Amino acid sequence: MPKVWKKLAGAGPFMMMVLGGAAAAVGFNLLLIPVKLLSSGVSGVAMIIGYLSGLSIGWLYFALNLPILLWGYRVLGRRFIMLSIVNVLATTMFLQLLPERPFTDDRLLAAVFGGVLVGLASAVCLRSGGSTGGLDIVASIISRYRDLPVGLLVVLLNTVIVAALGIVKKDWNAALYSMLSIYLSGKVIDLVHTPHHKVTAFIVTNHTPELVSQLLTLPRGVTILRTRGAFTSEEKDMLMTVTTRFELAELRKMVRGVDPKAFVNVVQTIDVIGEFRRRPP
C-alpha cells in the first residue's frame, strides 16, 4: 500500500496540470472565444491570430508555446517544464475537443467568469509546481537571471496585446472587456497562489547540509542562522532564502522531501537590495 500511495502522490501534480488545462479550455471555448475576447499572454496572441486568420486557436496556442517550452527546458528545472508541457498539451487537447459555444452572450459576464476560470487554472498549476506555459515560463527565466520588475513587464505586454485587438478589429469594447478579464485572472492567481513576485522563506531544520545543497539548485543564496527554541531550549539551524513565486512550489517540495518536520515561514518581500541571483547568466 505505501508504494501505491507514493505513486498516487507523484502523479498528483500531473493530474492537476490536466485539470488546469481543462479549466482553461472551458474558459476559452465557452466564455472568451465565442464573444471575441482575449486572455493574457501567449493565449491572447493565439486568439488574435485566430480571429484574424480563422486558424485553430488551440493549435496556434500549442505552436506559440513550443519554442518557449524548449527554451525553458534548457534553462529551468526539468520537472517544472515537464509539468508545464503536460498542461499545454492538455489545454490544446481540450480546446480541440470542446465546442466553441457561448455560455452567455453578455460580454461582461463572459469577461468576469472567463477571467476567473483562467486565473484559477493558472494558480492551480503554479501551486502544483508547473505553469500554463507562455509568460509564466518567460517570467520564471527572467526572474532567475535578472532582478527585473516582471509584473510590470507582463502588464505592458498584455496592454500591447489588448491594444492590438482594439486597433485591428476596431472594437474597443472588446479590448476593454479583455483587460477586465486579464485583470481578474491576475487577481485570482494572487489570491490562490501569492501576490508577491519575491518571497522570503525562513526554514527551521535539523537537516541543514542536505537542505542547503537542494536549495542552492534553485539557484538562490542561502543564509544559515543558529537559533534556539524558547520553550525547549533546543538549538537548530534556520535557513533564510529569497526566491520567486515561480519557484515557491519547488521549494516546498524540496523541504518536504528532505525534512517533513521542518518549520517553514514564507513572508512577502517588498524589495531586494544587492545581488539577488546566485549565478551569472
PDB file of C-alpha atoms in Angstrom:
ATOM      1  CA  MET A   1       0.000   0.000   0.000  1.00  0.00           C
ATOM      2  CA  PRO A   2       2.735   2.585   0.791  1.00  0.00           C
ATOM      3  CA  LYS A   3       4.121   2.152  -2.757  1.00  0.00           C
ATOM      4  CA  VAL A   4       0.659   2.785  -4.205  1.00  0.00           C
ATOM      5  CA  TRP A   5       0.258   5.971  -2.190  1.00  0.00           C
ATOM      6  CA  LYS A   6       3.688   7.184  -3.294  1.00  0.00           C
ATOM      7  CA  LYS A   7       2.741   6.621  -6.937  1.00  0.00           C
ATOM      8  CA  LEU A   8      -0.523   8.496  -6.459  1.00  0.00           C
ATOM      9  CA  ALA A   9       1.280  11.365  -4.735  1.00  0.00           C
ATOM     10  CA  GLY A  10       3.803  11.510  -7.565  1.00  0.00           C
ATOM     11  CA  ALA A  11       1.031  11.586 -10.164  1.00  0.00           C
ATOM     12  CA  GLY A  12      -0.886  14.285  -8.285  1.00  0.00           C
ATOM     13  CA  PRO A  13       0.856  17.317  -9.840  1.00  0.00           C
ATOM     14  CA  PHE A  14       0.435  15.865 -13.340  1.00  0.00           C
ATOM     15  CA  MET A  15      -3.288  15.350 -12.699  1.00  0.00           C
ATOM     16  CA  MET A  16      -3.524  18.976 -11.541  1.00  0.00           C
ATOM     17  CA  MET A  17      -1.879  20.071 -14.795  1.00  0.00           C
ATOM     18  CA  VAL A  18      -4.529  18.179 -16.777  1.00  0.00           C
ATOM     19  CA  LEU A  19      -7.343  19.632 -14.662  1.00  0.00           C
ATOM     20  CA  GLY A  20      -5.840  23.100 -15.081  1.00  0.00           C
ATOM     21  CA  GLY A  21      -5.761  22.589 -18.837  1.00  0.00           C
ATOM     22  CA  ALA A  22      -9.413  21.515 -18.842  1.00  0.00           C
ATOM     23  CA  ALA A  23     -10.450  24.558 -16.785  1.00  0.00           C
ATOM     24  CA  ALA A  24      -8.540  26.941 -19.066  1.00  0.00           C
ATOM     25  CA  ALA A  25     -10.085  25.363 -22.170  1.00  0.00           C
ATOM     26  CA  VAL A  26     -13.590  25.775 -20.717  1.00  0.00           C
ATOM     27  CA  GLY A  27     -12.836  29.431 -20.009  1.00  0.00           C
ATOM     28  CA  PHE A  28     -11.572  29.925 -23.555  1.00  0.00           C
ATOM     29  CA  ASN A  29     -14.101  27.959 -25.641  1.00  0.00           C
ATOM     30  CA  LEU A  30     -17.275  28.602 -23.648  1.00  0.00           C
ATOM     31  CA  LEU A  31     -16.702  32.146 -22.415  1.00  0.00           C
ATOM     32  CA  LEU A  32     -13.943  34.237 -24.021  1.00  0.00           C
ATOM     33  CA  ILE A  33     -13.557  32.999 -27.616  1.00  0.00           C
ATOM     34  CA  PRO A  34     -17.283  32.934 -28.606  1.00  0.00           C
ATOM     35  CA  VAL A  35     -17.601  36.659 -27.809  1.00  0.00           C
ATOM     36  CA  LYS A  36     -14.156  37.528 -29.308  1.00  0.00           C
ATOM     37  CA  LEU A  37     -12.390  38.455 -26.066  1.00  0.00           C
ATOM     38  CA  LEU A  38      -8.754  37.859 -25.136  1.00  0.00           C
ATOM     39  CA  SER A  39      -6.877  36.123 -22.373  1.00  0.00           C
ATOM     40  CA  SER A  40      -3.403  37.169 -21.263  1.00  0.00           C
ATOM     41  CA  GLY A  41      -0.010  36.388 -22.723  1.00  0.00           C
ATOM     42  CA  VAL A  42       0.551  33.701 -25.353  1.00  0.00           C
ATOM     43  CA  SER A  43      -3.080  32.576 -25.325  1.00  0.00           C
ATOM     44  CA  GLY A  44      -4.104  36.165 -26.104  1.00  0.00           C
ATOM     45  CA  VAL A  45      -1.709  36.279 -29.061  1.00  0.00           C
ATOM     46  CA  ALA A  46      -3.094  32.953 -30.308  1.00  0.00           C
ATOM     47  CA  MET A  47      -6.631  34.334 -30.046  1.00  0.00           C
ATOM     48  CA  ILE A  48      -5.840  37.484 -32.052  1.00  0.00           C
ATOM     49  CA  ILE A  49      -4.165  35.444 -34.818  1.00  0.00           C
ATOM     50  CA  GLY A  50      -7.083  33.014 -34.791  1.00  0.00           C
ATOM     51  CA  TYR A  51      -9.695  35.779 -35.026  1.00  0.00           C
ATOM     52  CA  LEU A  52      -7.889  37.353 -37.990  1.00  0.00           C
ATOM     53  CA  SER A  53      -6.898  34.208 -39.877  1.00  0.00           C
ATOM     54  CA  GLY A  54      -9.592  31.704 -38.972  1.00  0.00           C
ATOM     55  CA  LEU A  55      -6.929  29.172 -37.935  1.00  0.00           C
ATOM     56  CA  SER A  56      -7.431  26.869 -34.962  1.00  0.00           C
ATOM     57  CA  ILE A  57      -6.688  28.773 -31.752  1.00  0.00           C
ATOM     58  CA  GLY A  58      -5.829  25.505 -29.984  1.00  0.00           C
ATOM     59  CA  TRP A  59      -3.068  24.630 -32.458  1.00  0.00           C
ATOM     60  CA  LEU A  60      -1.836  28.232 -32.523  1.00  0.00           C
ATOM     61  CA  TYR A  61      -1.626  28.121 -28.723  1.00  0.00           C
ATOM     62  CA  PHE A  62       0.492  24.967 -28.940  1.00  0.00           C
ATOM     63  CA  ALA A  63       2.730  26.307 -31.727  1.00  0.00           C
ATOM     64  CA  LEU A  64       3.453  29.574 -29.889  1.00  0.00           C
ATOM     65  CA  ASN A  65       4.222  27.737 -26.645  1.00  0.00           C
ATOM     66  CA  LEU A  66       6.548  25.172 -28.230  1.00  0.00           C
ATOM     67  CA  PRO A  67       9.676  27.392 -28.616  1.00  0.00           C
ATOM     68  CA  ILE A  68       9.116  28.843 -25.131  1.00  0.00           C
ATOM     69  CA  LEU A  69       8.927  25.335 -23.636  1.00  0.00           C
ATOM     70  CA  LEU A  70      12.134  24.324 -25.435  1.00  0.00           C
ATOM     71  CA  TRP A  71      13.858  27.463 -24.133  1.00  0.00           C
ATOM     72  CA  GLY A  72      12.620  26.734 -20.618  1.00  0.00           C
ATOM     73  CA  TYR A  73      13.804  23.117 -20.819  1.00  0.00           C
ATOM     74  CA  ARG A  74      17.354  24.355 -21.402  1.00  0.00           C
ATOM     75  CA  VAL A  75      17.282  26.940 -18.619  1.00  0.00           C
ATOM     76  CA  LEU A  76      14.829  25.842 -15.912  1.00  0.00           C
ATOM     77  CA  GLY A  77      14.288  22.698 -13.904  1.00  0.00           C
ATOM     78  CA  ARG A  78      13.230  19.574 -15.778  1.00  0.00           C
ATOM     79  CA  ARG A  79      10.234  18.856 -13.514  1.00  0.00           C
ATOM     80  CA  PHE A  80       8.850  22.398 -13.876  1.00  0.00           C
ATOM     81  CA  ILE A  81       8.993  22.209 -17.664  1.00  0.00           C
ATOM     82  CA  MET A  82       7.641  18.657 -17.843  1.00  0.00           C
ATOM     83  CA  LEU A  83       4.616  19.707 -15.794  1.00  0.00           C
ATOM     84  CA  SER A  84       4.185  22.780 -17.996  1.00  0.00           C
ATOM     85  CA  ILE A  85       4.331  20.604 -21.128  1.00  0.00           C
ATOM     86  CA  VAL A  86       1.587  18.371 -19.709  1.00  0.00           C
ATOM     87  CA  ASN A  87      -0.584  21.439 -19.104  1.00  0.00           C
ATOM     88  CA  VAL A  88      -0.007  22.912 -22.575  1.00  0.00           C
ATOM     89  CA  LEU A  89      -0.789  19.553 -24.211  1.00  0.00           C
ATOM     90  CA  ALA A  90      -3.905  19.116 -22.062  1.00  0.00           C
ATOM     91  CA  THR A  91      -5.106  22.648 -22.843  1.00  0.00           C
ATOM     92  CA  THR A  92      -4.536  22.089 -26.574  1.00  0.00           C
ATOM     93  CA  MET A  93      -6.384  18.772 -26.488  1.00  0.00           C
ATOM     94  CA  PHE A  94      -9.390  20.173 -24.610  1.00  0.00           C
ATOM     95  CA  LEU A  95      -9.503  23.207 -26.914  1.00  0.00           C
ATOM     96  CA  GLN A  96      -9.863  20.785 -29.824  1.00  0.00           C
ATOM     97  CA  LEU A  97     -12.460  18.607 -28.088  1.00  0.00           C
ATOM     98  CA  LEU A  98     -14.699  21.281 -26.587  1.00  0.00           C
ATOM     99  CA  PRO A  99     -17.024  23.102 -28.989  1.00  0.00           C
ATOM    100  CA  GLU A 100     -16.842  26.901 -29.170  1.00  0.00           C
ATOM    101  CA  ARG A 101     -20.334  27.587 -27.865  1.00  0.00           C
ATOM    102  CA  PRO A 102     -21.227  30.754 -25.950  1.00  0.00           C
ATOM    103  CA  PHE A 103     -22.233  30.023 -22.384  1.00  0.00           C
ATOM    104  CA  THR A 104     -23.520  33.593 -22.292  1.00  0.00           C
ATOM    105  CA  ASP A 105     -23.910  36.362 -24.869  1.00  0.00           C
ATOM    106  CA  ASP A 106     -23.181  39.025 -22.254  1.00  0.00           C
ATOM    107  CA  ARG A 107     -19.573  40.147 -22.756  1.00  0.00           C
ATOM    108  CA  LEU A 108     -19.295  41.439 -19.192  1.00  0.00           C
ATOM    109  CA  LEU A 109     -20.300  38.091 -17.711  1.00  0.00           C
ATOM    110  CA  ALA A 110     -18.021  36.265 -20.146  1.00  0.00           C
ATOM    111  CA  ALA A 111     -15.092  38.531 -19.215  1.00  0.00           C
ATOM    112  CA  VAL A 112     -15.641  38.122 -15.468  1.00  0.00           C
ATOM    113  CA  PHE A 113     -16.195  34.383 -15.297  1.00  0.00           C
ATOM    114  CA  GLY A 114     -13.760  33.598 -18.107  1.00  0.00           C
ATOM    115  CA  GLY A 115     -11.042  35.608 -16.368  1.00  0.00           C
ATOM    116  CA  VAL A 116     -11.722  33.951 -13.005  1.00  0.00           C
ATOM    117  CA  LEU A 117     -11.670  30.448 -14.524  1.00  0.00           C
ATOM    118  CA  VAL A 118      -8.448  31.019 -16.473  1.00  0.00           C
ATOM    119  CA  GLY A 119      -6.814  32.621 -13.423  1.00  0.00           C
ATOM    120  CA  LEU A 120      -7.831  29.677 -11.254  1.00  0.00           C
ATOM    121  CA  ALA A 121      -6.329  27.261 -13.792  1.00  0.00           C
ATOM    122  CA  SER A 122      -3.036  29.189 -13.784  1.00  0.00           C
ATOM    123  CA  ALA A 123      -2.903  29.397  -9.982  1.00  0.00           C
ATOM    124  CA  VAL A 124      -3.522  25.659  -9.569  1.00  0.00           C
ATOM    125  CA  CYS A 125      -0.684  24.914 -11.987  1.00  0.00           C
ATOM    126  CA  LEU A 126       1.721  27.261 -10.197  1.00  0.00           C
ATOM    127  CA  ARG A 127       0.872  25.781  -6.785  1.00  0.00           C
ATOM    128  CA  SER A 128       1.446  22.282  -8.176  1.00  0.00           C
ATOM    129  CA  GLY A 129       4.958  23.115  -9.366  1.00  0.00           C
ATOM    130  CA  GLY A 130       4.295  23.766 -13.041  1.00  0.00           C
ATOM    131  CA  SER A 131       2.818  26.515 -15.198  1.00  0.00           C
ATOM    132  CA  THR A 132       0.470  27.176 -18.083  1.00  0.00           C
ATOM    133  CA  GLY A 133       3.445  27.884 -20.336  1.00  0.00           C
ATOM    134  CA  GLY A 134       3.876  31.171 -22.174  1.00  0.00           C
ATOM    135  CA  LEU A 135       4.569  34.178 -19.995  1.00  0.00           C
ATOM    136  CA  ASP A 136       4.843  32.074 -16.819  1.00  0.00           C
ATOM    137  CA  ILE A 137       7.968  30.404 -18.232  1.00  0.00           C
ATOM    138  CA  VAL A 138       9.376  33.654 -19.638  1.00  0.00           C
ATOM    139  CA  ALA A 139       8.826  35.367 -16.274  1.00  0.00           C
ATOM    140  CA  SER A 140      10.463  32.458 -14.447  1.00  0.00           C
ATOM    141  CA  ILE A 141      13.549  32.676 -16.681  1.00  0.00           C
ATOM    142  CA  ILE A 142      13.783  36.453 -16.315  1.00  0.00           C
ATOM    143  CA  SER A 143      13.371  36.341 -12.535  1.00  0.00           C
ATOM    144  CA  ARG A 144      16.080  33.671 -12.285  1.00  0.00           C
ATOM    145  CA  TYR A 145      18.761  35.688 -14.089  1.00  0.00           C
ATOM    146  CA  ARG A 146      17.697  39.326 -13.828  1.00  0.00           C
ATOM    147  CA  ASP A 147      16.160  41.249 -10.953  1.00  0.00           C
ATOM    148  CA  LEU A 148      13.647  42.993 -13.227  1.00  0.00           C
ATOM    149  CA  PRO A 149      10.063  44.099 -12.474  1.00  0.00           C
ATOM    150  CA  VAL A 150       8.494  41.009 -14.056  1.00  0.00           C
ATOM    151  CA  GLY A 151       4.988  42.054 -13.059  1.00  0.00           C
ATOM    152  CA  LEU A 152       5.361  45.353 -14.897  1.00  0.00           C
ATOM    153  CA  LEU A 153       6.729  43.614 -18.000  1.00  0.00           C
ATOM    154  CA  VAL A 154       3.756  41.239 -18.066  1.00  0.00           C
ATOM    155  CA  VAL A 155       1.301  44.126 -17.678  1.00  0.00           C
ATOM    156  CA  LEU A 156       2.956  46.058 -20.527  1.00  0.00           C
ATOM    157  CA  LEU A 157       2.889  43.031 -22.833  1.00  0.00           C
ATOM    158  CA  ASN A 158      -0.772  42.345 -22.073  1.00  0.00           C
ATOM    159  CA  THR A 159      -1.567  46.022 -22.711  1.00  0.00           C
ATOM    160  CA  VAL A 160       0.064  45.776 -26.154  1.00  0.00           C
ATOM    161  CA  ILE A 161      -1.942  42.612 -26.925  1.00  0.00           C
ATOM    162  CA  VAL A 162      -5.239  44.212 -25.886  1.00  0.00           C
ATOM    163  CA  ALA A 163      -4.455  47.442 -27.754  1.00  0.00           C
ATOM    164  CA  ALA A 164      -3.722  45.384 -30.881  1.00  0.00           C
ATOM    165  CA  LEU A 165      -7.205  43.864 -30.631  1.00  0.00           C
ATOM    166  CA  GLY A 166      -8.788  47.311 -30.402  1.00  0.00           C
ATOM    167  CA  ILE A 167      -6.773  48.698 -33.317  1.00  0.00           C
ATOM    168  CA  VAL A 168      -7.032  45.726 -35.675  1.00  0.00           C
ATOM    169  CA  LYS A 169     -10.655  44.788 -35.003  1.00  0.00           C
ATOM    170  CA  LYS A 170     -11.741  48.399 -34.281  1.00  0.00           C
ATOM    171  CA  ASP A 171     -13.655  47.034 -31.305  1.00  0.00           C
ATOM    172  CA  TRP A 172     -12.574  48.916 -28.201  1.00  0.00           C
ATOM    173  CA  ASN A 173     -15.391  47.433 -26.150  1.00  0.00           C
ATOM    174  CA  ALA A 174     -13.849  44.010 -26.695  1.00  0.00           C
ATOM    175  CA  ALA A 175     -10.431  45.406 -25.780  1.00  0.00           C
ATOM    176  CA  LEU A 176     -11.705  46.892 -22.506  1.00  0.00           C
ATOM    177  CA  TYR A 177     -13.630  43.752 -21.573  1.00  0.00           C
ATOM    178  CA  SER A 178     -10.476  41.736 -22.326  1.00  0.00           C
ATOM    179  CA  MET A 179      -8.473  43.980 -20.000  1.00  0.00           C
ATOM    180  CA  LEU A 180     -11.048  43.316 -17.272  1.00  0.00           C
ATOM    181  CA  SER A 181     -10.739  39.570 -17.858  1.00  0.00           C
ATOM    182  CA  ILE A 182      -6.924  39.716 -17.703  1.00  0.00           C
ATOM    183  CA  TYR A 183      -7.062  41.805 -14.511  1.00  0.00           C
ATOM    184  CA  LEU A 184      -9.386  39.296 -12.823  1.00  0.00           C
ATOM    185  CA  SER A 185      -7.170  36.396 -13.880  1.00  0.00           C
ATOM    186  CA  GLY A 186      -4.230  38.096 -12.192  1.00  0.00           C
ATOM    187  CA  LYS A 187      -6.204  38.763  -9.011  1.00  0.00           C
ATOM    188  CA  VAL A 188      -7.270  35.118  -8.781  1.00  0.00           C
ATOM    189  CA  ILE A 189      -3.643  33.997  -9.181  1.00  0.00           C
ATOM    190  CA  ASP A 190      -2.668  36.412  -6.415  1.00  0.00           C
ATOM    191  CA  LEU A 191      -5.431  35.113  -4.153  1.00  0.00           C
ATOM    192  CA  VAL A 192      -4.851  31.389  -4.669  1.00  0.00           C
ATOM    193  CA  HIS A 193      -1.064  31.362  -5.095  1.00  0.00           C
ATOM    194  CA  THR A 194       0.721  34.512  -3.893  1.00  0.00           C
ATOM    195  CA  PRO A 195       0.533  38.205  -4.867  1.00  0.00           C
ATOM    196  CA  HIS A 196       4.263  38.718  -4.461  1.00  0.00           C
ATOM    197  CA  HIS A 197       6.837  38.051  -7.168  1.00  0.00           C
ATOM    198  CA  LYS A 198       9.526  37.682  -4.476  1.00  0.00           C
ATOM    199  CA  VAL A 199       9.121  35.888  -1.161  1.00  0.00           C
ATOM    200  CA  THR A 200      11.462  35.081   1.734  1.00  0.00           C
ATOM    201  CA  ALA A 201      11.393  31.616   3.277  1.00  0.00           C
ATOM    202  CA  PHE A 202      12.612  31.003   6.846  1.00  0.00           C
ATOM    203  CA  ILE A 203      13.192  27.265   7.364  1.00  0.00           C
ATOM    204  CA  VAL A 204      13.984  25.790  10.795  1.00  0.00           C
ATOM    205  CA  THR A 205      15.550  22.355  10.358  1.00  0.00           C
ATOM    206  CA  ASN A 206      17.976  19.756  11.721  1.00  0.00           C
ATOM    207  CA  HIS A 207      18.943  18.655   8.191  1.00  0.00           C
ATOM    208  CA  THR A 208      20.971  21.702   7.194  1.00  0.00           C
ATOM    209  CA  PRO A 209      23.614  20.220   4.820  1.00  0.00           C
ATOM    210  CA  GLU A 210      21.116  18.192   2.771  1.00  0.00           C
ATOM    211  CA  LEU A 211      18.589  21.012   2.553  1.00  0.00           C
ATOM    212  CA  VAL A 212      21.174  23.683   1.681  1.00  0.00           C
ATOM    213  CA  SER A 213      22.542  21.577  -1.187  1.00  0.00           C
ATOM    214  CA  GLN A 214      18.992  21.222  -2.531  1.00  0.00           C
ATOM    215  CA  LEU A 215      18.088  24.913  -2.152  1.00  0.00           C
ATOM    216  CA  LEU A 216      21.224  26.077  -3.948  1.00  0.00           C
ATOM    217  CA  THR A 217      19.993  24.351  -7.125  1.00  0.00           C
ATOM    218  CA  LEU A 218      17.081  26.832  -7.480  1.00  0.00           C
ATOM    219  CA  PRO A 219      19.570  28.767  -7.768  1.00  0.00           C
ATOM    220  CA  ARG A 220      19.377  31.188  -4.819  1.00  0.00           C
ATOM    221  CA  GLY A 221      21.687  32.147  -1.996  1.00  0.00           C
ATOM    222  CA  VAL A 222      21.004  30.707   1.459  1.00  0.00           C
ATOM    223  CA  THR A 223      21.899  32.245   4.831  1.00  0.00           C
ATOM    224  CA  ILE A 224      22.317  29.932   7.845  1.00  0.00           C
ATOM    225  CA  LEU A 225      21.353  31.281  11.265  1.00  0.00           C
ATOM    226  CA  ARG A 226      21.729  29.418  14.566  1.00  0.00           C
ATOM    227  CA  THR A 227      18.530  29.563  16.632  1.00  0.00           C
ATOM    228  CA  ARG A 228      17.298  28.270  19.979  1.00  0.00           C
ATOM    229  CA  GLY A 229      13.708  27.432  20.850  1.00  0.00           C
ATOM    230  CA  ALA A 230      12.285  29.454  23.740  1.00  0.00           C
ATOM    231  CA  PHE A 231      10.173  26.572  25.071  1.00  0.00           C
ATOM    232  CA  THR A 232      12.537  23.597  24.609  1.00  0.00           C
ATOM    233  CA  SER A 233      15.883  25.474  24.538  1.00  0.00           C
ATOM    234  CA  GLU A 234      16.777  23.137  21.656  1.00  0.00           C
ATOM    235  CA  GLU A 235      19.230  24.578  19.144  1.00  0.00           C
ATOM    236  CA  LYS A 236      18.510  24.290  15.418  1.00  0.00           C
ATOM    237  CA  ASP A 237      19.558  25.969  12.196  1.00  0.00           C
ATOM    238  CA  MET A 238      17.303  28.457  10.434  1.00  0.00           C
ATOM    239  CA  LEU A 239      17.849  28.846   6.702  1.00  0.00           C
ATOM    240  CA  MET A 240      16.828  32.100   5.038  1.00  0.00           C
ATOM    241  CA  THR A 241      16.450  32.332   1.273  1.00  0.00           C
ATOM    242  CA  VAL A 242      14.753  34.765  -1.090  1.00  0.00           C
ATOM    243  CA  THR A 243      13.031  33.191  -4.071  1.00  0.00           C
ATOM    244  CA  THR A 244      10.297  33.937  -6.605  1.00  0.00           C
ATOM    245  CA  ARG A 245       6.707  32.778  -6.691  1.00  0.00           C
ATOM    246  CA  PHE A 246       7.523  30.696  -9.767  1.00  0.00           C
ATOM    247  CA  GLU A 247       9.967  28.617  -7.677  1.00  0.00           C
ATOM    248  CA  LEU A 248       7.915  28.501  -4.471  1.00  0.00           C
ATOM    249  CA  ALA A 249       6.246  25.159  -5.245  1.00  0.00           C
ATOM    250  CA  GLU A 250       9.633  23.571  -5.959  1.00  0.00           C
ATOM    251  CA  LEU A 251      10.984  24.963  -2.678  1.00  0.00           C
ATOM    252  CA  ARG A 252       8.052  23.431  -0.750  1.00  0.00           C
ATOM    253  CA  LYS A 253       8.697  20.065  -2.421  1.00  0.00           C
ATOM    254  CA  MET A 254      12.410  20.193  -1.561  1.00  0.00           C
ATOM    255  CA  VAL A 255      11.770  20.943   2.104  1.00  0.00           C
ATOM    256  CA  ARG A 256       9.153  18.208   2.460  1.00  0.00           C
ATOM    257  CA  GLY A 257      11.429  15.706   0.738  1.00  0.00           C
ATOM    258  CA  VAL A 258      14.435  16.408   2.987  1.00  0.00           C
ATOM    259  CA  ASP A 259      12.782  17.271   6.314  1.00  0.00           C
ATOM    260  CA  PRO A 260       8.997  16.771   6.584  1.00  0.00           C
ATOM    261  CA  LYS A 261       9.113  18.108  10.175  1.00  0.00           C
ATOM    262  CA  ALA A 262      10.808  21.386   9.222  1.00  0.00           C
ATOM    263  CA  PHE A 263       9.078  24.615  10.240  1.00  0.00           C
ATOM    264  CA  VAL A 264       8.726  26.952   7.244  1.00  0.00           C
ATOM    265  CA  ASN A 265       7.565  30.569   7.331  1.00  0.00           C
ATOM    266  CA  VAL A 266       7.094  32.270   3.949  1.00  0.00           C
ATOM    267  CA  VAL A 267       6.706  36.055   4.022  1.00  0.00           C
ATOM    268  CA  GLN A 268       6.335  38.744   1.390  1.00  0.00           C
ATOM    269  CA  THR A 269       9.429  40.553   0.153  1.00  0.00           C
ATOM    270  CA  ILE A 270       8.819  44.114  -0.993  1.00  0.00           C
ATOM    271  CA  ASP A 271      12.280  44.722  -2.422  1.00  0.00           C
ATOM    272  CA  VAL A 272      15.759  43.213  -2.572  1.00  0.00           C
ATOM    273  CA  ILE A 273      18.842  45.435  -2.426  1.00  0.00           C
ATOM    274  CA  GLY A 274      22.022  43.744  -3.565  1.00  0.00           C
ATOM    275  CA  GLU A 275      22.692  40.589  -5.547  1.00  0.00           C
ATOM    276  CA  PHE A 276      19.521  38.539  -5.919  1.00  0.00           C
ATOM    277  CA  ARG A 277      20.604  35.820  -8.342  1.00  0.00           C
ATOM    278  CA  ARG A 278      23.405  33.457  -7.382  1.00  0.00           C
ATOM    279  CA  ARG A 279      24.993  32.513 -10.680  1.00  0.00           C
ATOM    280  CA  PRO A 280      25.803  34.685 -13.710  1.00  0.00           C
ATOM    281  CA  PRO A 281      23.676  34.465 -16.890  1.00  0.00           C
TER     282      PRO A 281
END
